[in-house]
């Protein structure tokens, strides 16, 4: 179907504001839409209703992802897949995920043939597994993985999702069918500074960093803080503190060798966490991201060496678990080139950048020709209520997508 209506920035702005109104938390402390929460359902239903009002039809796949097409576009007609997610981190912003969904919604309103997708549980902050909906759809998560993915009340993704379209028994047969798509396009805020600093509106993403997650447990001996001499201690927290500072240095070293490498210790639990007890056990996480598998492998080796050295010197027991292992994803050169051509037709300058953050696009990339457009994030801030992207920049992304949808053949 050819475009029948003009892109309306005001409508895109209104969509973002309306969806921001669906939040479990007061906007003063941030926007919160955990997967399957009442706010998430209202946001999802808003998008469905808006699309259906303009003549679209909806299906929810067995994994909980929402798919929307023009009513007269058969589900097996190859079209572009386009969308993102509506779930948010706790105290998040208005734009993360929502931007990509409302871009696709606007394209549907303009009468273009495409498939809007709302991926379920992208952030992983509700059920503990990031990009769960897309990973499950492509088949990289098992029923066991989904049973283990539980929310803070201990309810699994499968149990909680049953009321929202998730059907474990149909998952194996309801997978992504590449023959039904020309490719996947995701618009997302950059969540970094480079575009805002250069006063650019949009960029095309060529590569998404890989990510490895670890959970490290250091065990020593909990003991009396008054009567245990310093030389007799096996302090698990002091060991963790030393390790965390070393990890920060290693992260900087990896970044020096290869741009876009980062290492973060973001969570730590101390046992028994009492003022007068020497900590007997600490558990902390490491998030390590890099552009290449080699940097990830080398970095992991160095990480393990550092932790082993500290544990041995301090007489602590060490246990390292690799809790996530996502390889870097190259996005499709063909789609990137098509986006360049589309941008040129719109007179929009389109720099190329890599993505430090992971996105559903990285999961889809091995299955569908995939690329992403980033829109500038004010001051590079994201996962925070101050998150902001200009509606003009988002509109530029929609204009580029309009061209690629109209111009390239399957
Ligand atoms: Zn996102």
Short mmCIF file of C-alpha atoms and ligand atoms in Angstrom, two decimals:
data_model
loop_
_atom_site.label_atom_id
_atom_site.label_comp_id
_atom_site.label_asym_id
_atom_site.label_seq_id
_atom_site.Cartn_x
_atom_site.Cartn_y
_atom_site.Cartn_z
CA UNK A 1 0.00 0.00 0.00
CA UNK A 2 1.31 3.45 -0.87
CA UNK A 3 1.43 6.31 1.60
CA UNK A 4 -2.00 7.94 1.85
CA UNK A 5 -1.42 10.49 4.62
CA UNK A 6 1.29 12.88 5.75
CA UNK A 7 3.57 12.27 8.72
CA UNK A 8 2.37 14.37 11.66
CA UNK A 9 4.95 15.34 14.30
CA UNK A 10 2.19 16.54 16.59
CA UNK A 11 0.61 13.08 16.56
CA UNK A 12 3.95 11.45 17.41
CA UNK A 13 4.41 13.90 20.29
CA UNK A 14 0.87 13.16 21.51
CA UNK A 15 1.51 9.39 21.42
CA UNK A 16 4.65 9.77 23.54
CA UNK A 17 2.87 11.97 26.08
CA UNK A 18 -0.16 9.69 26.24
CA UNK A 19 1.99 6.59 26.81
CA UNK A 20 4.00 8.48 29.47
CA UNK A 21 0.69 8.92 31.29
CA UNK A 22 0.54 5.13 31.72
CA UNK A 23 2.99 4.70 34.57
CA UNK A 24 3.03 2.74 37.81
CA UNK A 25 5.01 5.54 39.43
CA UNK A 26 4.67 9.29 39.82
CA UNK A 27 6.45 11.05 36.90
CA UNK A 28 8.37 13.07 39.50
CA UNK A 29 10.36 9.94 40.34
CA UNK A 30 10.23 8.50 36.82
CA UNK A 31 8.08 6.46 34.47
CA UNK A 32 7.56 2.80 35.36
CA UNK A 33 5.94 0.24 33.09
CA UNK A 34 6.93 -3.26 34.21
CA UNK A 35 5.95 -5.98 31.72
CA UNK A 36 2.31 -7.12 32.25
CA UNK A 37 1.64 -4.34 34.79
CA UNK A 38 -1.67 -2.43 34.39
CA UNK A 39 0.27 0.54 32.91
CA UNK A 40 2.05 -1.69 30.40
CA UNK A 41 -1.31 -3.15 29.33
CA UNK A 42 -2.83 0.34 28.93
CA UNK A 43 0.15 1.47 26.83
CA UNK A 44 -0.06 -1.67 24.68
CA UNK A 45 -3.83 -1.33 24.25
CA UNK A 46 -3.49 2.35 23.35
CA UNK A 47 -1.15 1.45 20.47
CA UNK A 48 -3.45 -1.39 19.35
CA UNK A 49 -6.56 0.82 19.46
CA UNK A 50 -4.85 3.68 17.61
CA UNK A 51 -3.69 1.28 14.89
CA UNK A 52 -7.02 -0.52 14.63
CA UNK A 53 -8.81 2.84 14.30
CA UNK A 54 -6.86 3.39 11.09
CA UNK A 55 -7.72 -0.03 9.71
CA UNK A 56 -5.18 -2.41 11.22
CA UNK A 57 -5.44 -5.85 12.72
CA UNK A 58 -3.52 -7.35 15.66
CA UNK A 59 -2.14 -10.69 16.74
CA UNK A 60 -0.23 -11.58 19.90
CA UNK A 61 2.31 -14.34 19.38
CA UNK A 62 2.84 -17.23 21.81
CA UNK A 63 5.80 -15.36 23.35
CA UNK A 64 3.76 -12.26 24.28
CA UNK A 65 4.94 -9.95 21.46
CA UNK A 66 2.28 -7.83 19.73
CA UNK A 67 2.13 -7.73 15.90
CA UNK A 68 0.01 -5.22 13.96
CA UNK A 69 -0.55 -5.00 10.19
CA UNK A 70 -2.91 -3.22 7.83
CA UNK A 71 -6.11 -5.30 7.73
CA UNK A 72 -5.72 -6.16 4.04
CA UNK A 73 -2.05 -7.11 4.32
CA UNK A 74 -1.82 -10.89 4.81
CA UNK A 75 0.45 -12.07 7.65
CA UNK A 76 2.67 -13.92 5.18
CA UNK A 77 3.13 -11.02 2.73
CA UNK A 78 6.78 -9.92 3.09
CA UNK A 79 6.84 -6.44 4.67
CA UNK A 80 9.26 -4.55 6.88
CA UNK A 81 9.04 -5.38 10.57
CA UNK A 82 9.33 -2.22 12.63
CA UNK A 83 9.01 -1.51 16.34
CA UNK A 84 10.58 -1.71 19.76
CA UNK A 85 9.30 -2.09 23.33
CA UNK A 86 6.93 -0.40 25.82
CA UNK A 87 8.23 -1.88 29.11
CA UNK A 88 10.57 0.37 31.06
CA UNK A 89 13.18 0.19 33.76
CA UNK A 90 11.98 1.41 37.18
CA UNK A 91 12.04 5.25 37.22
CA UNK A 92 12.77 5.34 33.49
CA UNK A 93 12.09 8.00 30.87
CA UNK A 94 9.39 8.66 28.28
CA UNK A 95 11.38 7.75 25.17
CA UNK A 96 13.26 4.46 25.62
CA UNK A 97 11.42 1.87 23.53
CA UNK A 98 8.30 4.02 23.12
CA UNK A 99 10.04 6.00 20.35
CA UNK A 100 10.41 2.95 18.10
CA UNK A 101 6.82 1.85 18.67
CA UNK A 102 5.25 5.23 17.93
CA UNK A 103 7.38 5.61 14.77
CA UNK A 104 5.91 2.36 13.46
CA UNK A 105 2.43 3.46 14.54
CA UNK A 106 2.79 6.71 12.60
CA UNK A 107 3.90 4.77 9.50
CA UNK A 108 0.78 2.59 9.76
CA UNK A 109 -1.38 5.70 10.11
CA UNK A 110 0.24 7.03 6.94
CA UNK A 111 -1.14 3.96 5.20
CA UNK A 112 2.16 2.15 4.65
CA UNK A 113 2.44 -1.62 4.59
CA UNK A 114 4.63 -2.83 7.44
CA UNK A 115 4.32 -4.90 10.59
CA UNK A 116 4.50 -3.04 13.89
CA UNK A 117 5.98 -5.12 16.69
CA UNK A 118 5.93 -4.48 20.43
CA UNK A 119 8.50 -6.79 21.98
CA UNK A 120 7.65 -8.05 25.47
CA UNK A 121 10.07 -7.64 28.40
CA UNK A 122 12.97 -5.94 26.64
CA UNK A 123 14.54 -4.37 29.70
CA UNK A 124 14.65 -7.56 31.74
CA UNK A 125 13.94 -5.64 34.94
CA UNK A 126 10.59 -7.37 35.54
CA UNK A 127 11.47 -11.04 34.90
CA UNK A 128 15.26 -10.89 34.99
CA UNK A 129 15.92 -11.78 31.34
CA UNK A 130 16.59 -8.93 28.91
CA UNK A 131 15.10 -9.01 25.40
CA UNK A 132 13.00 -11.94 26.55
CA UNK A 133 10.20 -11.51 23.97
CA UNK A 134 12.55 -11.33 20.99
CA UNK A 135 14.84 -14.09 22.26
CA UNK A 136 11.91 -16.38 22.85
CA UNK A 137 10.45 -15.58 19.41
CA UNK A 138 13.68 -16.53 17.59
CA UNK A 139 13.99 -19.65 19.74
CA UNK A 140 17.09 -18.82 21.77
CA UNK A 141 15.28 -19.24 25.11
CA UNK A 142 13.90 -22.59 26.21
CA UNK A 143 10.72 -23.26 28.19
CA UNK A 144 13.07 -23.95 31.13
CA UNK A 145 14.68 -20.51 30.74
CA UNK A 146 11.23 -18.92 30.73
CA UNK A 147 10.17 -20.91 33.79
CA UNK A 148 13.29 -19.66 35.58
CA UNK A 149 12.61 -16.03 34.54
CA UNK A 150 10.63 -14.83 37.55
CA UNK A 151 9.38 -11.49 38.83
CA UNK A 152 9.94 -10.13 42.34
CA UNK A 153 6.93 -12.15 43.57
CA UNK A 154 8.45 -15.38 42.28
CA UNK A 155 5.92 -15.74 39.45
CA UNK A 156 7.42 -17.01 36.18
CA UNK A 157 7.09 -15.28 32.80
CA UNK A 158 4.98 -18.22 31.58
CA UNK A 159 2.59 -18.10 34.54
CA UNK A 160 2.14 -14.34 34.60
CA UNK A 161 2.08 -14.03 30.81
CA UNK A 162 -0.75 -16.56 30.36
CA UNK A 163 -3.32 -13.77 30.86
CA UNK A 164 -1.54 -11.62 28.24
CA UNK A 165 -1.29 -14.06 25.35
CA UNK A 166 1.78 -16.10 26.35
CA UNK A 167 1.23 -19.76 25.42
CA UNK A 168 4.07 -22.13 26.24
CA UNK A 169 2.48 -24.98 24.25
CA UNK A 170 2.54 -22.97 21.00
CA UNK A 171 5.98 -21.40 21.32
CA UNK A 172 7.85 -24.02 19.31
CA UNK A 173 5.57 -23.56 16.29
CA UNK A 174 5.10 -19.78 16.57
CA UNK A 175 8.61 -18.61 15.66
CA UNK A 176 9.85 -15.76 13.50
CA UNK A 177 9.31 -16.66 9.83
CA UNK A 178 11.96 -14.80 7.81
CA UNK A 179 10.03 -15.30 4.56
CA UNK A 180 7.29 -12.99 5.93
CA UNK A 181 9.66 -10.02 6.30
CA UNK A 182 11.86 -7.79 4.18
CA UNK A 183 13.86 -7.03 7.29
CA UNK A 184 13.69 -5.38 10.69
CA UNK A 185 14.05 -1.67 11.42
CA UNK A 186 14.22 -0.36 14.99
CA UNK A 187 14.26 3.32 15.91
CA UNK A 188 15.64 4.01 19.38
CA UNK A 189 17.05 6.93 21.36
CA UNK A 190 20.85 6.80 21.28
CA UNK A 191 21.14 6.75 25.09
CA UNK A 192 24.58 8.27 24.64
CA UNK A 193 26.06 11.68 23.95
CA UNK A 194 27.56 11.53 20.49
CA UNK A 195 24.60 12.75 18.39
CA UNK A 196 23.48 15.43 20.86
CA UNK A 197 27.02 16.77 21.17
CA UNK A 198 27.38 17.02 17.40
CA UNK A 199 23.88 18.48 17.05
CA UNK A 200 22.81 15.67 14.74
CA UNK A 201 19.25 14.37 14.55
CA UNK A 202 19.68 10.72 13.58
CA UNK A 203 22.34 8.10 12.89
CA UNK A 204 22.38 4.60 11.49
CA UNK A 205 23.69 1.86 13.76
CA UNK A 206 26.13 -0.55 12.16
CA UNK A 207 26.95 -2.84 15.08
CA UNK A 208 25.56 -3.67 18.53
CA UNK A 209 28.02 -4.45 21.31
CA UNK A 210 28.09 -7.92 22.84
CA UNK A 211 27.51 -8.34 26.55
CA UNK A 212 28.63 -10.80 29.19
CA UNK A 213 27.18 -10.84 32.68
CA UNK A 214 28.78 -12.49 35.68
CA UNK A 215 27.73 -13.10 39.25
CA UNK A 216 30.72 -13.29 41.57
CA UNK A 217 30.53 -14.75 45.08
CA UNK A 218 33.39 -14.20 47.52
CA UNK A 219 33.14 -16.14 50.80
CA UNK A 220 35.27 -15.58 53.87
CA UNK A 221 34.43 -15.87 57.54
CA UNK A 222 31.80 -13.77 59.33
CA UNK A 223 33.13 -12.88 62.76
CA UNK A 224 33.03 -10.42 65.63
CA UNK A 225 34.11 -6.91 64.55
CA UNK A 226 35.53 -6.19 67.99
CA UNK A 227 37.49 -9.26 68.96
CA UNK A 228 38.90 -10.47 65.59
CA UNK A 229 42.37 -9.05 64.94
CA UNK A 230 42.97 -7.49 61.55
CA UNK A 231 45.48 -10.14 60.46
CA UNK A 232 43.07 -12.94 61.34
CA UNK A 233 40.23 -11.74 59.17
CA UNK A 234 38.78 -13.19 56.00
CA UNK A 235 36.69 -10.16 55.07
CA UNK A 236 34.58 -10.87 51.98
CA UNK A 237 33.55 -7.22 51.52
CA UNK A 238 37.09 -5.83 51.67
CA UNK A 239 38.00 -8.46 49.05
CA UNK A 240 35.06 -7.40 46.88
CA UNK A 241 36.01 -3.73 47.27
CA UNK A 242 39.53 -4.45 46.03
CA UNK A 243 38.14 -6.51 43.16
CA UNK A 244 35.68 -3.77 42.13
CA UNK A 245 38.45 -1.15 41.91
CA UNK A 246 40.60 -3.57 39.86
CA UNK A 247 37.66 -4.29 37.55
CA UNK A 248 37.20 -0.56 36.96
CA UNK A 249 40.87 -0.30 35.97
CA UNK A 250 40.56 -3.32 33.69
CA UNK A 251 37.49 -1.75 32.03
CA UNK A 252 39.52 1.38 31.30
CA UNK A 253 42.35 -0.74 29.90
CA UNK A 254 39.99 -2.65 27.57
CA UNK A 255 38.47 0.67 26.45
CA UNK A 256 41.94 2.00 25.65
CA UNK A 257 42.64 -1.03 23.49
CA UNK A 258 39.27 -0.98 21.78
CA UNK A 259 36.70 1.80 21.85
CA UNK A 260 33.26 1.16 23.29
CA UNK A 261 34.39 -1.46 25.84
CA UNK A 262 32.88 -0.92 29.29
CA UNK A 263 32.83 -2.81 32.59
CA UNK A 264 30.43 -2.14 35.44
CA UNK A 265 29.81 -3.58 38.90
CA UNK A 266 26.22 -2.49 39.43
CA UNK A 267 24.91 -4.60 42.29
CA UNK A 268 26.38 -5.93 45.50
CA UNK A 269 24.86 -7.92 48.37
CA UNK A 270 26.72 -8.16 51.66
CA UNK A 271 26.10 -10.85 54.27
CA UNK A 272 25.18 -10.47 57.04
CA UNK A 273 25.28 -6.69 56.33
CA UNK A 274 25.56 -5.67 59.97
CA UNK A 275 27.54 -2.86 61.56
CA UNK A 276 29.44 -5.04 64.04
CA UNK A 277 30.04 -8.18 61.95
CA UNK A 278 32.94 -8.81 59.56
CA UNK A 279 31.25 -9.61 56.20
CA UNK A 280 31.34 -13.35 55.56
CA UNK A 281 30.00 -13.30 52.02
CA UNK A 282 29.56 -10.82 49.18
CA UNK A 283 27.84 -11.38 45.89
CA UNK A 284 28.28 -8.83 43.09
CA UNK A 285 27.53 -8.56 39.40
CA UNK A 286 29.77 -7.60 36.47
CA UNK A 287 28.40 -6.22 33.20
CA UNK A 288 31.02 -6.31 30.43
CA UNK A 289 30.35 -5.03 26.91
CA UNK A 290 32.56 -4.77 23.87
CA UNK A 291 32.38 -4.59 20.09
CA UNK A 292 34.27 -7.78 19.37
CA UNK A 293 34.22 -11.35 20.61
CA UNK A 294 38.04 -11.23 20.99
CA UNK A 295 37.89 -8.28 23.38
CA UNK A 296 35.15 -10.02 25.36
CA UNK A 297 37.15 -13.26 25.57
CA UNK A 298 40.42 -11.51 26.53
CA UNK A 299 38.61 -9.32 29.05
CA UNK A 300 37.00 -12.35 30.65
CA UNK A 301 40.37 -14.04 31.01
CA UNK A 302 41.82 -10.95 32.73
CA UNK A 303 38.74 -10.67 34.95
CA UNK A 304 39.11 -14.25 36.14
CA UNK A 305 42.85 -13.78 36.77
CA UNK A 306 42.23 -10.66 38.89
CA UNK A 307 39.51 -12.33 40.95
CA UNK A 308 41.58 -15.49 41.49
CA UNK A 309 44.60 -13.48 42.61
CA UNK A 310 42.61 -11.40 45.12
CA UNK A 311 40.73 -14.42 46.47
CA UNK A 312 43.95 -16.42 46.92
CA UNK A 313 45.82 -13.61 48.68
CA UNK A 314 42.91 -12.93 51.05
CA UNK A 315 42.08 -16.60 51.62
CA UNK A 316 38.57 -16.22 50.24
CA UNK A 317 36.55 -18.77 48.33
CA UNK A 318 35.62 -17.64 44.85
CA UNK A 319 32.73 -18.65 42.65
CA UNK A 320 32.13 -17.00 39.26
CA UNK A 321 28.99 -17.68 37.27
CA UNK A 322 28.56 -16.48 33.69
CA UNK A 323 24.87 -15.50 33.80
CA UNK A 324 24.54 -14.04 30.30
CA UNK A 325 26.51 -14.35 27.09
CA UNK A 326 25.30 -12.29 24.13
CA UNK A 327 27.68 -11.98 21.16
CA UNK A 328 28.17 -8.67 19.33
CA UNK A 329 25.81 -8.32 16.37
CA UNK A 330 26.73 -6.86 13.00
CA UNK A 331 23.75 -5.18 11.44
CA UNK A 332 22.94 -5.69 7.76
CA UNK A 333 25.24 -3.71 5.44
CA UNK A 334 22.52 -3.88 2.77
CA UNK A 335 19.89 -2.33 5.02
CA UNK A 336 22.39 0.27 6.28
CA UNK A 337 23.08 1.24 2.64
CA UNK A 338 19.35 1.38 1.89
CA UNK A 339 18.91 3.70 4.90
CA UNK A 340 21.70 5.94 3.57
CA UNK A 341 19.91 6.16 0.22
CA UNK A 342 16.58 6.86 1.93
CA UNK A 343 18.16 9.56 4.13
CA UNK A 344 19.76 11.20 1.07
CA UNK A 345 16.34 11.40 -0.58
CA UNK A 346 15.10 13.22 2.55
CA UNK A 347 18.16 15.48 2.62
CA UNK A 348 19.12 14.12 6.02
CA UNK A 349 22.76 13.58 6.97
CA UNK A 350 23.15 10.07 8.40
CA UNK A 351 26.37 9.32 10.31
CA UNK A 352 27.20 5.71 11.26
CA UNK A 353 27.69 4.74 14.91
CA UNK A 354 27.88 1.53 16.95
CA UNK A 355 25.47 0.84 19.80
CA UNK A 356 26.85 0.32 23.29
CA UNK A 357 23.44 -0.74 24.59
CA UNK A 358 21.72 -3.95 23.56
CA UNK A 359 18.44 -3.93 21.70
CA UNK A 360 15.94 -6.39 20.23
CA UNK A 361 17.57 -5.58 16.87
CA UNK A 362 20.69 -7.48 17.98
CA UNK A 363 18.56 -10.57 18.62
CA UNK A 364 16.74 -10.33 15.28
CA UNK A 365 19.89 -9.58 13.23
CA UNK A 366 20.89 -13.23 12.61
CA UNK A 367 17.36 -14.00 11.32
CA UNK A 368 16.28 -10.89 9.37
CA UNK A 369 18.26 -8.19 7.50
CA UNK A 370 18.32 -5.68 10.35
CA UNK A 371 19.40 -2.11 11.01
CA UNK A 372 18.66 0.58 13.55
CA UNK A 373 18.23 4.33 13.53
CA UNK A 374 19.29 6.26 16.62
CA UNK A 375 17.74 9.62 17.45
CA UNK A 376 19.68 12.10 19.58
CA UNK A 377 19.28 11.84 23.38
CA UNK A 378 19.50 15.16 25.23
CA UNK A 379 22.76 15.23 27.22
CA UNK A 380 23.06 11.48 26.59
CA UNK A 381 20.73 10.75 29.51
CA UNK A 382 18.61 7.59 29.52
CA UNK A 383 16.94 5.19 31.98
CA UNK A 384 16.07 8.36 33.90
CA UNK A 385 12.99 10.63 33.96
CA UNK A 386 15.06 13.44 32.36
CA UNK A 387 15.42 11.33 29.18
CA UNK A 388 14.46 13.49 26.16
CA UNK A 389 14.56 13.30 22.38
CA UNK A 390 13.31 16.02 20.03
CA UNK A 391 10.12 15.17 18.16
CA UNK A 392 11.70 16.76 15.04
CA UNK A 393 14.50 14.18 15.20
CA UNK A 394 12.02 11.34 15.68
CA UNK A 395 10.05 12.68 12.70
CA UNK A 396 13.26 12.64 10.61
CA UNK A 397 13.61 8.95 11.46
CA UNK A 398 10.01 8.33 10.34
CA UNK A 399 10.68 10.20 7.08
CA UNK A 400 13.69 7.97 6.37
CA UNK A 401 11.69 4.84 7.14
CA UNK A 402 8.90 6.02 4.85
CA UNK A 403 11.38 6.13 1.97
CA UNK A 404 12.89 2.73 2.63
CA UNK A 405 9.44 1.14 2.95
CA UNK A 406 8.26 2.76 -0.30
CA UNK A 407 11.45 2.37 -2.31
CA UNK A 408 13.11 -0.95 -1.71
CA UNK A 409 11.69 -4.14 -3.08
CA UNK A 410 11.58 -7.37 -1.09
ZN1 LIG B 1 15.17 0.37 24.90
#
